[in-house]
Amino acid sequence: MKRHVAYPPGPDAIAAKDARAATERLLAQSRVSRHDLTMSLAATQSTSVDPLLHGRRYFPRMLDDIAAATDSIHLLIYGYKPGEIGTKFLEVLGEKVRAGVEVRLQVDAIGSEVDLGSRKLFRSLREAGIVIVANDGILPDRDGPLGKRWLDWRFDDFGHFDHRKMMVVDGRVAYVGGSGIEDHYNDERFYDVMCRVTGPIVAQLQLVFFASWRFQGGPPPSGPLEPYFPADTLEVGADAALTARTTVLWNVPGEGHHPISDAIEQSLAEAQRVIHIVNPYIADRAILAGILEAARRGVETRIVAPGKPTPPYPAAAFRHHYERLIDAGVTILLHPQMAHAKVLLIDDRVFIGGCNLDDLSLFRNDELDLLFDSPEVAELTERQVFDELVGMSVPATVPTGRREKVWNAAMDRVSRFL
């Protein structure tokens, strides 16, 4: 599939005020194709933005918002696995179902081990009344709710993992980030970010969820759509504490639709003052070239990478570039654990989501990022995310051992497949 430029959004991009109508059109279709997902979403506003670093901060906020839900809870999570935090979500979600709140859950079958280690958990989720669909990146490709799935002869999931992480509650509050519902995000092993947003942006995220839900064969809502798209959330009053210009970016693999990739490459090329990055997998050569070129023209550039990367192969490909990057003035810092967050701060632009800087994420996975064009959000992200991560990290050194250098070079050579 030939790649086309999917960013910036064109004149036909769907505005927040039109998200409900776009959802109605998709729900009216008997089937939603992968091509139908290649929606361009117009920039809109967030009236609050809270980038929360570490599960000990974002999990309590997410659970509080779930507990306060009155109409609907929509979760799209790559990895939901058994454990203490998974059980807590199960309990709270089950309570909301019993209270009459609609709960829909979409996962990646491989990322959540739906048919393997998580079978008991997903049986409990279904028994609690939660309707669940799953993306099958490896055959067989099945659509529809767990327990009633059918074979999808289009095989349009094959080779594409749904790596997105988002939640929408009552059409009023949303979260986007890089965290799964797994214990290693809730202790000191993995450091990630989930960003809580409110305002018109939530309507577009609701559209993204319903489009994905129907693509996987999820049953459409039985009633009107008004409760999922509260009209007052589209209003931005003069007294709003924040009006941050925000764009939803959704990479749809197999269709050449990669707005996250396009926007990151464009932002690196246009950077003038600062580039701050935390990302666990930095292996894409175009991204690395963009970082290098920016540093050489004097942009203050700093990267936080995991000191304990899992898996280790993309990190080895990244180490192959240490010498050139450091020589160009890039500061590379190693976090003591698995810095799993995916946050880029480029001048007054901030990307927060689940997209890694490797070919798998940039071109072969379904990925979701929010792009904020806002000095206020840039300052907030610097303070709430980067200050803490940088304070915990230590400078990286250029590899010198022959065996490691050969290994790193080999991983760089095959980085397109990592």
Coordinates of C-alpha atoms in Angstrom, one line a residue:
M1 CA 0.0 0.0 0.0
K2 CA 1.5 3.3 -1.1
R3 CA 1.8 5.8 1.7
H4 CA 0.0 9.1 1.4
V5 CA 0.4 12.2 3.5
A6 CA -2.4 12.1 6.2
Y7 CA -1.4 15.2 8.1
P8 CA -2.3 18.0 8.4
P9 CA -6.0 17.4 8.2
G10 CA -7.7 18.5 4.9
P11 CA -10.8 20.5 4.3
D12 CA -13.0 17.4 4.7
A13 CA -11.7 16.6 8.1
I14 CA -14.4 15.8 10.7
A15 CA -15.0 18.5 13.2
A16 CA -16.0 17.8 16.8
K17 CA -19.5 19.2 16.2
D18 CA -19.9 16.7 13.4
A19 CA -18.6 13.6 15.3
R20 CA -22.1 12.4 16.2
A21 CA -23.4 12.6 12.6
A22 CA -20.3 10.7 11.4
T23 CA -20.9 8.0 14.1
E24 CA -24.5 7.7 12.9
R25 CA -23.4 7.1 9.3
L26 CA -20.9 4.4 10.4
L27 CA -23.5 2.7 12.6
A28 CA -26.0 2.6 9.7
Q29 CA -23.5 0.5 7.7
S30 CA -23.9 -3.3 7.8
R31 CA -20.1 -3.6 8.0
V32 CA -17.3 -1.1 8.6
S33 CA -14.2 -1.7 6.5
R34 CA -10.6 -0.7 7.3
H35 CA -10.8 2.0 4.7
D36 CA -13.8 3.5 6.5
L37 CA -11.4 4.0 9.5
T38 CA -9.1 6.4 7.6
M39 CA -10.9 9.4 9.0
S40 CA -9.2 12.8 9.0
L41 CA -10.1 14.6 12.2
A42 CA -10.1 18.4 12.4
A43 CA -8.2 20.2 15.1
T44 CA -10.5 21.2 18.0
Q45 CA -10.1 22.3 21.6
S46 CA -9.4 20.6 25.0
T47 CA -10.7 22.6 27.9
S48 CA -8.5 20.6 30.4
V49 CA -5.4 18.6 29.9
D50 CA -3.7 16.6 32.6
P51 CA -0.7 14.4 31.6
L52 CA -0.4 11.9 34.4
L53 CA 2.9 10.1 34.8
H54 CA 2.9 6.6 36.4
G55 CA 0.0 4.2 37.2
R56 CA -0.1 5.3 40.8
R57 CA -1.4 8.7 39.5
Y58 CA -3.5 7.8 36.5
F59 CA -5.2 4.5 37.6
P60 CA -6.9 6.2 40.6
R61 CA -8.1 9.0 38.4
M62 CA -9.4 6.6 35.8
L63 CA -11.2 4.5 38.4
D64 CA -12.7 7.6 40.0
D65 CA -14.1 8.7 36.6
I66 CA -15.5 5.1 36.0
A67 CA -17.1 5.2 39.5
A68 CA -18.8 8.5 38.7
A69 CA -20.1 7.3 35.3
T70 CA -23.9 7.5 34.8
D71 CA -24.4 6.4 31.1
S72 CA -21.4 4.8 29.3
I73 CA -17.8 3.6 29.7
H74 CA -15.8 2.8 26.6
L75 CA -12.3 1.2 27.0
L76 CA -10.0 0.5 24.1
I77 CA -6.8 -1.1 25.6
Y78 CA -4.1 -3.1 23.9
G79 CA -3.1 -5.0 27.0
Y80 CA -5.6 -6.0 29.8
K81 CA -4.2 -8.9 31.9
P82 CA -4.8 -10.6 35.2
G83 CA -3.4 -9.0 38.3
E84 CA -4.2 -6.7 41.1
I85 CA -5.1 -3.7 38.9
G86 CA -6.9 -5.8 36.4
T87 CA -9.1 -7.2 39.2
K88 CA -9.8 -3.7 40.5
F89 CA -11.0 -2.6 37.1
L90 CA -13.1 -5.7 36.8
E91 CA -14.8 -5.0 40.1
V92 CA -15.5 -1.3 39.4
L93 CA -16.7 -2.0 35.9
G94 CA -18.9 -4.8 37.1
E95 CA -20.5 -2.5 39.7
K96 CA -21.3 0.0 36.9
V97 CA -22.9 -2.6 34.8
R98 CA -25.1 -3.6 37.7
A99 CA -26.1 0.1 38.1
G100 CA -27.3 0.2 34.5
V101 CA -24.2 1.8 32.9
E102 CA -23.2 0.5 29.5
V103 CA -19.6 -0.8 29.5
R104 CA -17.9 -1.7 26.2
L105 CA -14.3 -3.1 26.1
Q106 CA -12.1 -3.5 23.1
V107 CA -8.7 -5.2 23.3
D108 CA -6.0 -6.7 21.2
A109 CA -6.3 -10.5 21.4
I110 CA -2.5 -10.9 21.4
G111 CA -1.7 -8.0 23.6
S112 CA -4.2 -9.1 26.2
E113 CA -3.7 -12.9 25.7
V114 CA -7.4 -13.3 25.4
D115 CA -7.1 -17.0 24.3
L116 CA -4.1 -17.8 26.5
G117 CA -3.1 -16.5 30.0
S118 CA -6.1 -14.1 30.3
R119 CA -8.9 -16.5 29.5
K120 CA -10.2 -16.7 33.1
L121 CA -10.1 -12.9 33.4
F122 CA -12.1 -12.4 30.2
R123 CA -14.6 -15.0 31.2
S124 CA -15.1 -13.0 34.5
L125 CA -15.4 -9.7 32.5
R126 CA -18.1 -11.3 30.3
E127 CA -19.9 -12.8 33.3
A128 CA -20.0 -9.3 34.8
G129 CA -22.0 -8.1 31.8
I130 CA -19.2 -6.3 29.9
V131 CA -19.4 -6.6 26.1
I132 CA -16.0 -7.3 24.6
V133 CA -14.5 -7.4 21.1
A134 CA -10.9 -8.1 20.2
N135 CA -8.5 -7.4 17.3
D136 CA -6.8 -10.5 15.9
G137 CA -3.4 -9.6 14.5
I138 CA -2.6 -13.3 14.0
L139 CA -5.0 -15.8 12.3
P140 CA -7.8 -16.7 12.7
D141 CA -9.4 -13.3 12.3
R142 CA -12.7 -13.3 14.3
D143 CA -15.2 -10.5 14.7
G144 CA -18.1 -9.9 17.1
P145 CA -18.4 -10.1 20.9
L146 CA -16.4 -12.7 22.8
G147 CA -18.5 -15.8 23.2
K148 CA -20.3 -15.1 19.9
R149 CA -17.5 -14.5 17.5
W150 CA -17.5 -15.4 13.8
L151 CA -14.8 -15.8 11.2
D152 CA -14.0 -12.7 9.3
W153 CA -13.1 -13.8 5.8
R154 CA -11.7 -10.4 5.0
F155 CA -8.7 -11.2 7.3
D156 CA -8.3 -7.4 7.6
D157 CA -6.8 -7.6 11.1
F158 CA -4.0 -9.9 10.0
G159 CA -0.6 -8.4 10.6
H160 CA -1.9 -5.4 12.3
F161 CA -2.0 -5.1 16.1
D162 CA -4.3 -2.6 17.8
H163 CA -1.8 -0.9 20.1
R164 CA -4.1 2.0 21.2
K165 CA -5.0 2.9 24.8
M166 CA -7.9 5.1 25.5
M167 CA -11.1 5.5 27.6
V168 CA -14.2 7.6 27.2
V169 CA -16.6 8.1 30.1
D170 CA -20.1 9.5 29.5
G171 CA -18.9 11.4 26.4
R172 CA -17.4 14.0 28.8
V173 CA -14.0 12.7 30.0
A174 CA -11.4 10.9 28.0
Y175 CA -7.9 9.4 28.5
V176 CA -5.3 8.7 25.9
G177 CA -1.8 7.3 26.5
G178 CA 0.5 4.3 26.5
S179 CA -0.6 2.2 29.4
G180 CA -2.2 -1.2 29.6
I181 CA -4.2 -2.4 32.5
E182 CA -1.4 -4.5 33.9
D183 CA 0.4 -4.6 37.2
H184 CA 3.8 -3.6 35.9
Y185 CA 2.3 -0.1 35.1
N186 CA 1.2 0.2 38.7
D187 CA 4.5 -0.5 40.4
E188 CA 8.0 0.6 39.7
R189 CA 8.7 -1.5 36.7
F190 CA 7.0 0.5 33.8
Y191 CA 6.7 4.3 33.7
D192 CA 3.9 5.5 31.4
V193 CA 1.6 8.4 30.8
M194 CA -2.2 8.6 30.4
C195 CA -3.5 12.1 29.6
R196 CA -6.9 13.1 30.9
V197 CA -8.8 15.5 28.7
T198 CA -12.2 17.2 28.6
G199 CA -13.9 19.5 26.1
P200 CA -14.9 19.1 22.4
I201 CA -12.0 16.7 21.8
V202 CA -13.9 14.0 23.7
A203 CA -16.6 13.9 20.9
Q204 CA -14.0 12.9 18.3
L205 CA -12.5 10.3 20.6
Q206 CA -16.0 8.9 21.1
L207 CA -16.2 8.7 17.3
V208 CA -12.9 6.8 17.1
F209 CA -14.2 4.3 19.7
F210 CA -17.5 3.6 17.9
A211 CA -15.7 3.3 14.5
S212 CA -13.3 0.8 16.0
W213 CA -16.1 -1.0 17.8
R214 CA -18.2 -1.6 14.7
F215 CA -15.1 -2.5 12.6
Q216 CA -14.6 -5.4 15.1
G217 CA -18.2 -6.4 14.9
G218 CA -19.4 -4.9 18.2
P219 CA -23.2 -4.5 18.3
P220 CA -24.4 -0.9 17.8
P221 CA -26.2 0.9 20.6
S222 CA -29.9 0.2 20.8
G223 CA -30.9 3.8 21.6
P224 CA -30.2 7.3 20.4
L225 CA -26.7 8.7 20.3
E226 CA -27.3 11.9 22.3
P227 CA -26.1 10.5 25.6
Y228 CA -22.7 9.6 24.1
F229 CA -22.3 13.1 22.6
P230 CA -23.5 15.6 25.2
A231 CA -24.2 18.9 23.4
D232 CA -22.8 21.0 26.2
T233 CA -19.3 19.4 25.9
L234 CA -19.0 21.2 22.5
E235 CA -19.3 24.6 24.1
V236 CA -16.1 26.4 25.1
G237 CA -17.0 29.3 27.3
A238 CA -15.0 32.5 27.7
D239 CA -14.3 31.4 31.3
A240 CA -12.7 28.1 30.3
A241 CA -9.5 27.6 32.3
L242 CA -7.7 26.3 29.1
T243 CA -8.4 26.2 25.4
A244 CA -5.7 24.0 24.0
R245 CA -5.8 23.3 20.3
T246 CA -5.8 19.5 20.0
T247 CA -5.8 17.1 17.0
V248 CA -6.7 13.4 17.2
L249 CA -4.2 11.4 15.2
W250 CA -5.1 7.8 14.3
N251 CA -2.7 5.6 12.3
V252 CA -4.7 3.0 10.3
P253 CA -2.3 0.4 8.8
G254 CA -2.9 -1.3 5.5
E255 CA -4.4 1.9 4.1
G256 CA -1.4 4.2 4.0
H257 CA -3.0 6.4 6.6
H258 CA -0.3 7.4 9.1
P259 CA -1.0 11.0 10.4
I260 CA 1.0 10.4 13.6
S261 CA 4.1 9.5 11.5
D262 CA 3.6 12.4 9.2
A263 CA 3.0 14.9 12.0
I264 CA 6.1 13.8 13.9
E265 CA 8.4 13.9 10.9
Q266 CA 7.0 17.4 10.0
S267 CA 7.4 18.7 13.6
L268 CA 11.0 17.5 13.8
A269 CA 11.8 19.2 10.5
E270 CA 10.3 22.5 11.7
A271 CA 11.7 22.4 15.2
Q272 CA 13.5 25.6 16.2
R273 CA 14.1 25.6 19.9
V274 CA 13.6 22.3 21.8
I275 CA 12.9 18.6 21.3
H276 CA 12.3 16.5 24.4
I277 CA 11.4 12.9 23.9
V278 CA 10.6 9.9 26.1
N279 CA 10.0 6.7 24.2
P280 CA 10.9 3.1 24.7
Y281 CA 11.5 2.1 21.1
I282 CA 13.4 4.6 18.9
A283 CA 14.5 2.7 15.8
D284 CA 12.9 4.3 12.8
R285 CA 15.6 5.7 10.5
A286 CA 13.6 8.6 9.3
I287 CA 12.8 9.7 12.8
L288 CA 16.4 9.3 13.9
A289 CA 17.6 11.3 10.9
G290 CA 15.1 14.1 11.8
I291 CA 16.4 14.2 15.4
L292 CA 20.0 14.3 14.2
E293 CA 19.3 17.1 11.7
A294 CA 17.5 19.2 14.3
A295 CA 20.4 18.8 16.8
R296 CA 22.9 19.8 14.1
R297 CA 21.0 23.0 13.4
G298 CA 21.1 24.0 17.1
V299 CA 17.8 22.7 18.5
E300 CA 18.2 21.7 22.2
T301 CA 17.5 18.0 22.1
R302 CA 17.1 15.5 24.9
I303 CA 15.9 11.9 24.9
V304 CA 14.9 9.7 27.8
A305 CA 15.1 6.0 27.0
P306 CA 14.6 2.9 29.2
G307 CA 17.6 1.6 31.1
K308 CA 15.9 -1.8 31.3
P309 CA 14.3 -2.1 27.8
T310 CA 11.8 -4.9 27.1
P311 CA 12.3 -6.3 24.5
P312 CA 16.0 -5.3 24.0
Y313 CA 16.2 -5.3 20.2
P314 CA 14.9 -1.8 19.3
A315 CA 17.1 -0.4 22.1
A316 CA 20.1 -2.0 20.4
A317 CA 19.2 -0.4 17.1
F318 CA 18.9 3.0 18.9
R319 CA 22.4 2.5 20.6
H320 CA 23.9 2.1 17.1
H321 CA 23.1 5.8 16.6
Y322 CA 24.4 7.0 20.0
E323 CA 27.8 8.3 18.8
R324 CA 26.4 10.5 16.0
L325 CA 23.6 11.8 18.1
I326 CA 25.8 12.7 21.1
D327 CA 28.4 14.3 18.8
A328 CA 25.6 16.5 17.4
G329 CA 24.7 17.7 20.9
V330 CA 21.8 15.3 21.7
T331 CA 21.5 14.5 25.5
I332 CA 20.5 10.8 25.9
L333 CA 19.4 9.8 29.4
L334 CA 18.7 6.3 30.6
H335 CA 15.8 5.8 33.0
P336 CA 16.5 3.2 35.7
Q337 CA 13.5 1.1 34.8
M338 CA 11.3 0.6 31.7
A339 CA 10.4 4.2 30.6
H340 CA 7.4 3.1 28.5
A341 CA 5.8 6.5 28.0
K342 CA 5.5 7.9 24.5
V343 CA 5.6 11.7 24.8
L344 CA 7.3 14.2 22.4
L345 CA 7.6 17.9 23.2
I346 CA 8.7 19.9 20.1
D347 CA 8.7 23.6 20.6
D348 CA 5.0 24.3 21.6
R349 CA 3.8 21.0 20.3
V350 CA 3.2 18.0 22.5
F351 CA 2.4 14.4 21.3
I352 CA 0.9 12.1 23.9
G353 CA -0.3 8.6 23.1
G354 CA 0.7 5.0 22.4
C355 CA 2.9 5.3 19.3
N356 CA 6.5 4.2 19.6
L357 CA 9.2 5.5 17.3
D358 CA 9.7 2.3 15.4
D359 CA 8.4 1.0 12.1
L360 CA 6.0 -1.4 13.9
S361 CA 4.1 1.4 15.5
L362 CA 4.6 4.1 12.9
F363 CA 3.4 1.9 10.0
R364 CA 2.0 -1.5 11.0
N365 CA -0.1 -1.0 14.2
D366 CA -3.3 0.9 14.9
E367 CA -2.0 3.8 17.0
L368 CA -3.6 6.8 18.6
D369 CA -1.9 10.1 19.7
L370 CA -3.2 13.5 20.8
L371 CA -1.3 16.4 19.3
F372 CA -1.5 19.6 21.4
D373 CA -0.5 22.9 19.8
S374 CA -0.3 24.9 23.1
P375 CA 2.5 26.6 25.0
E376 CA 0.5 25.9 28.2
V377 CA 0.4 22.2 27.6
A378 CA 4.1 22.2 26.6
E379 CA 5.0 23.8 29.9
L380 CA 2.7 21.5 31.9
T381 CA 4.2 18.4 30.2
E382 CA 7.7 19.6 30.9
R383 CA 6.8 20.0 34.6
Q384 CA 4.6 16.9 35.1
V385 CA 6.4 14.4 32.9
F386 CA 9.9 15.3 31.9
D387 CA 11.2 16.9 35.1
E388 CA 10.5 13.7 37.1
L389 CA 11.8 11.4 34.4
V390 CA 15.0 13.4 33.9
G391 CA 15.6 13.6 37.6
M392 CA 15.6 9.8 37.8
S393 CA 17.8 9.2 34.8
V394 CA 21.6 9.1 34.1
P395 CA 23.6 10.0 31.0
A396 CA 24.1 7.3 28.4
T397 CA 27.5 6.4 27.1
V398 CA 28.6 5.4 23.6
P399 CA 29.1 1.6 23.3
T400 CA 32.7 0.6 22.9
G401 CA 32.8 -3.2 23.0
R402 CA 33.2 -4.8 19.6
R403 CA 30.6 -7.5 20.2
E404 CA 28.0 -5.0 21.4
K405 CA 28.7 -2.6 18.4
V406 CA 28.3 -5.5 16.0
W407 CA 25.0 -6.5 17.6
N408 CA 23.7 -3.0 17.6
A409 CA 24.6 -2.5 13.9
A410 CA 22.8 -5.8 13.1
M411 CA 19.7 -4.6 14.9
D412 CA 19.8 -1.3 13.1
R413 CA 20.0 -3.2 9.8
V414 CA 16.8 -5.1 10.6
S415 CA 15.1 -2.2 12.4
R416 CA 12.2 -2.1 9.8
F417 CA 11.1 -5.5 11.2
L418 CA 11.4 -4.8 14.9

